[in-house]
mmCIF file of C-alpha atoms in Angstrom:
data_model
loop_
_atom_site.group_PDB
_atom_site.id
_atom_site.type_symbol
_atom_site.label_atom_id
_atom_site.label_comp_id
_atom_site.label_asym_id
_atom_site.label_seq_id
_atom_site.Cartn_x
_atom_site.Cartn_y
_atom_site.Cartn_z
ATOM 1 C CA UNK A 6 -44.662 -6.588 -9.726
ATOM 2 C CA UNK A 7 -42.594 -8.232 -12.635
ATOM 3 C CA UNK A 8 -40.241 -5.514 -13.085
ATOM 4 C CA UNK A 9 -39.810 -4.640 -9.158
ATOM 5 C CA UNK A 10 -38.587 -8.584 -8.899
ATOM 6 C CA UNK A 11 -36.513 -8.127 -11.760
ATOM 7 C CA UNK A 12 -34.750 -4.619 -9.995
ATOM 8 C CA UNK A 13 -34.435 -6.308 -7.563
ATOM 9 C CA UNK A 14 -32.275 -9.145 -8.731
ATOM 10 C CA UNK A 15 -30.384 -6.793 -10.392
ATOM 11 C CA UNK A 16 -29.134 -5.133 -7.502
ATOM 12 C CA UNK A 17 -29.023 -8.923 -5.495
ATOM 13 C CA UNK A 18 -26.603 -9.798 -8.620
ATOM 14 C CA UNK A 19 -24.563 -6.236 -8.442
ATOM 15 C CA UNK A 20 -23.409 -7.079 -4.815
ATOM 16 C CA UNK A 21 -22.691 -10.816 -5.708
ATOM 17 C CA UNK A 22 -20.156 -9.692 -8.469
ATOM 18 C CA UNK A 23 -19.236 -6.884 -5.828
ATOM 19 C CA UNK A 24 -18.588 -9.483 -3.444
ATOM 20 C CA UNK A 25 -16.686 -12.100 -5.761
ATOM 21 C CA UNK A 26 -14.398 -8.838 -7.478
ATOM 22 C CA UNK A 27 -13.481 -8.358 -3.651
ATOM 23 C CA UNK A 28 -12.642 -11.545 -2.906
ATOM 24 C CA UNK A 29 -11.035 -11.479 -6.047
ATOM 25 C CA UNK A 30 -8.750 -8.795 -5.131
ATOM 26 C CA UNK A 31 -7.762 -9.464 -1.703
ATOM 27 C CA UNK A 32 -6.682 -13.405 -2.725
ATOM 28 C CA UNK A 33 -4.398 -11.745 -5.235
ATOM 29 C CA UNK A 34 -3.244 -9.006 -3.294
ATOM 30 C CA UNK A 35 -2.468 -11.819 -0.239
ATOM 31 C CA UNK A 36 -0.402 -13.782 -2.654
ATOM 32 C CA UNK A 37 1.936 -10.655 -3.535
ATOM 33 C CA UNK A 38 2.125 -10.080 -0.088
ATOM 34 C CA UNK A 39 3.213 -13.501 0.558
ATOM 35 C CA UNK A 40 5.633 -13.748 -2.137
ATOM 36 C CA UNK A 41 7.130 -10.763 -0.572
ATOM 37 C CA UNK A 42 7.280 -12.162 3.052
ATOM 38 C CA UNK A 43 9.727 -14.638 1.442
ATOM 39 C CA UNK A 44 11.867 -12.665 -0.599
ATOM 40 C CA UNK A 45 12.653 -10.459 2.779
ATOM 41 C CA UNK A 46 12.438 -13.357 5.355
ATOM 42 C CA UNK A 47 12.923 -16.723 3.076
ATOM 43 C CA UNK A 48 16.442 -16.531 2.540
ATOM 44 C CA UNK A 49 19.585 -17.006 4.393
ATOM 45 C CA UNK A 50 22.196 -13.920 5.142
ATOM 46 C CA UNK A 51 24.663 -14.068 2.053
ATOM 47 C CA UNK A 52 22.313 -16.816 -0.380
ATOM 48 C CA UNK A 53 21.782 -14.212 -2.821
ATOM 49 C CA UNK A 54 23.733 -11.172 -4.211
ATOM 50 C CA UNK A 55 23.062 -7.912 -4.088
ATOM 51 C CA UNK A 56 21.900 -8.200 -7.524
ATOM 52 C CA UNK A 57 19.809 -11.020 -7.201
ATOM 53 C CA UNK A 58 17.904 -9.007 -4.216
ATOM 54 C CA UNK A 59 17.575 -5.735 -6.549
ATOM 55 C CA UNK A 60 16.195 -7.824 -9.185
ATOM 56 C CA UNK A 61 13.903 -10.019 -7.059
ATOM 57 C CA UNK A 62 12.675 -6.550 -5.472
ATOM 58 C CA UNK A 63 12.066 -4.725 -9.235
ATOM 59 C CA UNK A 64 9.656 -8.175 -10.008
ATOM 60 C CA UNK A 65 7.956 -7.917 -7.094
ATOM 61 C CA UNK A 66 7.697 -4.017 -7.515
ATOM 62 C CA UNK A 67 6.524 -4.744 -11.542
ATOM 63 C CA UNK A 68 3.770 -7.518 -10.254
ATOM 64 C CA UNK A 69 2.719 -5.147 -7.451
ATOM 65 C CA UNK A 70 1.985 -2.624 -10.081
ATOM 66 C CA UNK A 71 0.558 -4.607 -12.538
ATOM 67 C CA UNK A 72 -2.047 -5.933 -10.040
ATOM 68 C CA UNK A 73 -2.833 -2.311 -9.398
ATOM 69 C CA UNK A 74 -3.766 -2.315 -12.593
ATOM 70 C CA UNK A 75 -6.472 -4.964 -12.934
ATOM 71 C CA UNK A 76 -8.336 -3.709 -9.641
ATOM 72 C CA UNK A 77 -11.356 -1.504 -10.931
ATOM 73 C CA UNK A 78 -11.001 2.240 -10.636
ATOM 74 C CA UNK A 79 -12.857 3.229 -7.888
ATOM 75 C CA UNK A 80 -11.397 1.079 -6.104
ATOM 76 C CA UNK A 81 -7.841 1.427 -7.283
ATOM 77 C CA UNK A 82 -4.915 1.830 -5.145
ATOM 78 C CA UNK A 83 -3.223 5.339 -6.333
ATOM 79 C CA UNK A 84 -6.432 6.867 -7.406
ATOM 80 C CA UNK A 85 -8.338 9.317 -5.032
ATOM 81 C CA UNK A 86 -11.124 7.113 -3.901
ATOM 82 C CA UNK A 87 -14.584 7.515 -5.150
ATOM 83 C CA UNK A 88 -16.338 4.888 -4.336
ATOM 84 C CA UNK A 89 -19.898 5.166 -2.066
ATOM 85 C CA UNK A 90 -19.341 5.687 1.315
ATOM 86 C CA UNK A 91 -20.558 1.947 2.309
ATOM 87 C CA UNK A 92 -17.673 0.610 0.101
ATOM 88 C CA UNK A 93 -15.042 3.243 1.185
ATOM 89 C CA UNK A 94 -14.034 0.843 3.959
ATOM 90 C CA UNK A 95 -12.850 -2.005 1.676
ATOM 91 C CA UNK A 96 -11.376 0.763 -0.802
ATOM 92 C CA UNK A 97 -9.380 1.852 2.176
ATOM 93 C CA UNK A 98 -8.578 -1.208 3.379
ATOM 94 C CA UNK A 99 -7.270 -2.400 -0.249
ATOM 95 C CA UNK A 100 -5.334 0.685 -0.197
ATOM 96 C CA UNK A 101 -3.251 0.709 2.798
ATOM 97 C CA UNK A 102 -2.641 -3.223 2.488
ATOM 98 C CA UNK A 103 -0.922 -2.403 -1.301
ATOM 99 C CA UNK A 104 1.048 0.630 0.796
ATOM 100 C CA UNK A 105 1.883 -1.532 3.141
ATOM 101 C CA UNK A 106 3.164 -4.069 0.708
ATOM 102 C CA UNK A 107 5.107 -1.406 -1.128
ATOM 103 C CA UNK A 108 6.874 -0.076 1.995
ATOM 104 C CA UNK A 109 8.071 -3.700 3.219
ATOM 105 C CA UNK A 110 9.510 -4.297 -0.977
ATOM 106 C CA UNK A 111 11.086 -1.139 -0.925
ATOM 107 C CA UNK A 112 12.524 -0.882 2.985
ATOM 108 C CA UNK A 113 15.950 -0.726 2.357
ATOM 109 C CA UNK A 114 16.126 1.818 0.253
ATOM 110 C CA UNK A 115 14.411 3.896 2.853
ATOM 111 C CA UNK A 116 16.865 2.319 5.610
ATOM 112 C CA UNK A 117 20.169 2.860 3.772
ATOM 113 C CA UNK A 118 22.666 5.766 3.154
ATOM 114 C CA UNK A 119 20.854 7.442 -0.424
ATOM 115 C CA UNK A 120 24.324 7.557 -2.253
ATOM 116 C CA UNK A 121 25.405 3.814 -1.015
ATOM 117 C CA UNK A 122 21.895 2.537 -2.332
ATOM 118 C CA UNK A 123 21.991 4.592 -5.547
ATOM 119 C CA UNK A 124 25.190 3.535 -6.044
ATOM 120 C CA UNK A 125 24.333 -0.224 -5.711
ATOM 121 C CA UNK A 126 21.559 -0.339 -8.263
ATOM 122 C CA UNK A 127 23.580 1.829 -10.838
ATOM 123 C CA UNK A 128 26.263 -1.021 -10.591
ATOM 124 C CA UNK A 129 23.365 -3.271 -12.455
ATOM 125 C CA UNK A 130 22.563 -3.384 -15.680
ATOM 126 C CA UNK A 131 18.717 -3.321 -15.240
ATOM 127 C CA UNK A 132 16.007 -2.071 -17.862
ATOM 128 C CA UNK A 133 15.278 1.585 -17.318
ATOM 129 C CA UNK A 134 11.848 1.495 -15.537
ATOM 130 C CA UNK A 135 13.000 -0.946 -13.222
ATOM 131 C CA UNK A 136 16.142 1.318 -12.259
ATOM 132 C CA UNK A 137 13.607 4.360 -12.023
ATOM 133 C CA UNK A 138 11.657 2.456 -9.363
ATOM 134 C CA UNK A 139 14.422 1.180 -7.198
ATOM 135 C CA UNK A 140 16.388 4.407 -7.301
ATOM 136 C CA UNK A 141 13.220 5.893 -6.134
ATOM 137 C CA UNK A 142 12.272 3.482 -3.450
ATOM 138 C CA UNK A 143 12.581 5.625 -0.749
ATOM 139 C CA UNK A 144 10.146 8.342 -2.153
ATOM 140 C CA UNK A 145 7.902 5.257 -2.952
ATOM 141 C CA UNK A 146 8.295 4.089 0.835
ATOM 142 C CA UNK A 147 7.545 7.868 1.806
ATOM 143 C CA UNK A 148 4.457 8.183 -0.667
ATOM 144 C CA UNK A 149 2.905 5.091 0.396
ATOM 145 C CA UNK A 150 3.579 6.300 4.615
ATOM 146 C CA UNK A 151 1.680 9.789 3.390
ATOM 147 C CA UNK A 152 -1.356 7.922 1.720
ATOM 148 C CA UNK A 153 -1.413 5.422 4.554
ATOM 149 C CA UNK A 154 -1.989 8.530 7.056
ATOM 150 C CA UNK A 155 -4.595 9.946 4.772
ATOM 151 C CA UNK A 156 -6.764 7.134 4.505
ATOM 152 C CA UNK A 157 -6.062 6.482 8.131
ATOM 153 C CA UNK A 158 -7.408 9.734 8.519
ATOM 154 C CA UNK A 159 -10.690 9.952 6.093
ATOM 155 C CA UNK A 160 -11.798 7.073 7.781
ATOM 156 C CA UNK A 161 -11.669 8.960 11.057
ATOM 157 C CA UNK A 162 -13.493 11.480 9.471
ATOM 158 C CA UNK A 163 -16.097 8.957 8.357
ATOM 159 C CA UNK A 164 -16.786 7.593 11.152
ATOM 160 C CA UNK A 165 -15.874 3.758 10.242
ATOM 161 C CA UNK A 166 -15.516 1.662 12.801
ATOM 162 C CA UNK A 167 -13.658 -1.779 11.561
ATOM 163 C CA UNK A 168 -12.288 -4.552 13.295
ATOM 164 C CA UNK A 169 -9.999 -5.450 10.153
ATOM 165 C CA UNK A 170 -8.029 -1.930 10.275
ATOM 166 C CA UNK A 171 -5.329 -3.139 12.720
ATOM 167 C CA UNK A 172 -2.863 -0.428 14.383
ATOM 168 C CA UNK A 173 0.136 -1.939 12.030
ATOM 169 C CA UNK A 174 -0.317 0.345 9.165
ATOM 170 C CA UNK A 175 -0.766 3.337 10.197
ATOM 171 C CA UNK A 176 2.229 2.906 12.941
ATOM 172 C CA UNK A 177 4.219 1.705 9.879
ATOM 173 C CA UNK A 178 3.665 5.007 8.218
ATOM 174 C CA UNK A 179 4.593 6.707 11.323
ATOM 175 C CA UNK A 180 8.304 4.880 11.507
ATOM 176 C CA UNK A 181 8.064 5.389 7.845
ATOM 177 C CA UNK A 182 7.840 9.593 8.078
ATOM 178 C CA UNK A 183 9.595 9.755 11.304
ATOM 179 C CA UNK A 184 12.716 7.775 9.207
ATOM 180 C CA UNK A 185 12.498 10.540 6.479
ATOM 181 C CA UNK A 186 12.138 13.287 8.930
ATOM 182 C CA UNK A 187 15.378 12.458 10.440
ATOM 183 C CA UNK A 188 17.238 11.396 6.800
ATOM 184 C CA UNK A 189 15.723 14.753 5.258
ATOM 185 C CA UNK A 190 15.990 16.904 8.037
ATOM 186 C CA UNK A 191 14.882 20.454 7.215
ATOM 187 C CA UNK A 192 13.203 19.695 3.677
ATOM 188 C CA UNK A 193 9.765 21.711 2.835
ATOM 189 C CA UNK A 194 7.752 19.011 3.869
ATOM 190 C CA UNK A 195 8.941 17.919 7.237
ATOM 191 C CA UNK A 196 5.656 19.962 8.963
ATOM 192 C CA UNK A 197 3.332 18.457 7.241
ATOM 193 C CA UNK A 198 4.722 14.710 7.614
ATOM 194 C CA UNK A 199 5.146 15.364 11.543
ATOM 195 C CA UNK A 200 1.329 16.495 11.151
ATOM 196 C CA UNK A 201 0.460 13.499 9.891
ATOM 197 C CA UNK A 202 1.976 11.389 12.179
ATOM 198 C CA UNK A 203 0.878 13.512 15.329
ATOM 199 C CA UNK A 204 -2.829 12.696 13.692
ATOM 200 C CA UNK A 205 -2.415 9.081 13.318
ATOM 201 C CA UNK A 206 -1.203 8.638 16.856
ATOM 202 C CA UNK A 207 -3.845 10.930 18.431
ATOM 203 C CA UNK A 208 -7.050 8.959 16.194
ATOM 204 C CA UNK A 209 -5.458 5.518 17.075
ATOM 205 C CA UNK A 210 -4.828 6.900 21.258
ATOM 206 C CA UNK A 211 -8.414 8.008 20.935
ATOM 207 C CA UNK A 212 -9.713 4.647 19.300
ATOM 208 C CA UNK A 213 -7.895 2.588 22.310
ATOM 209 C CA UNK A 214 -9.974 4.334 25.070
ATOM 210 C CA UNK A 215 -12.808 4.651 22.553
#
């Protein structure tokens, strides 16, 4: 009887600290995303420089990652998700919110001409990983659209029905593709980005007149 009580607390304990790690997580995820709401929206046309907004973007970027970082593995943005199926939906969730984050940071390198933006950030003297990131913003925008529209798609496969998975996201990643489709018109991987946006629209059309 002893040791069933004591299982038992165990496992109460394991989904406290499960609990508190995702609280954890999503408070400190939040704050990035707030911190990146202002750099895009909290400034006035012309207050900074061009330099000022690269730099400002590779910090964000580096704090981005680094939070990436501290979020345990199987639930870890970047990482194929491994996690039991009852957590998958918060795994998921945490995912596409850190994709989303990365898309908004890195937008204008996905919006501008490739050679005008390259050739703004190689005016800078910045360190070497954080001219390796923003030079490759656009493929991070693009990445982050593609893992969007898997998860979006796994947990259509799943079965999960959540009221917290809004239609943003996943309509994000379809502007997202759609942009590169149209920049990178006849590259090797145009199919399989249309794909992915014709199966995002058709689970979220199906979802509305679920």
């Amino acid at each position: 009887m002893f040791r069933g009580s004591k299982v038992s607390a165990d496992i109460l304990q394991s989904d406290i600290d499960k609990q508190i790690l995702t609280i954890q997580c999503i408070v400190g995820l939040a704050q990035y995303q707030g911190l990146i709401c202002q750099h895009i929206y909290g400034h006035k046309p012309g207050e900074r420089t061009a330099q000022e907004i690269l730099s400002d973007t590779a910090r964000l970027d580096r704090s981005l990652l680094s939070w990436a970082r501290d979020v345990p593995e199987a639930f870890r943005p970047g990482n194929d998700l491994f996690c039991s199926n009852h957590e998958f939906h918060f795994a998921a969730l945490l995912s596409i919110q850190y994709y989303q984050a990365l898309i908004a940071l890195h937008r204008a390198a996905l919006i501008a001409p490739a050679s005008t933006f390259q050739s703004e950030v190689a005016k800078y003297n910045f360190d070497d990983s954080s001219k390796l990131r923003l030079l490759a913003g656009e493929a991070i925008c693009v990445n982050s659209a593609r893992s969007i529209a898997r998860l979006t798609i796994e947990l259509s496969d799943r079965n999960v029905q959540s009221r917290i998975m809004t239609a943003g996201p996943p309509l994000m990643a379809c502007i997202v593709l759609g942009i590169s489709v149209i920049k990178n018109a006849g590259s090797r991987s145009m199919a399989a980005d249309l794909e992915a946006s014709f199966d995002i629209l058709n689970f979220r059309i199906n979802l509305a007149f679920a």
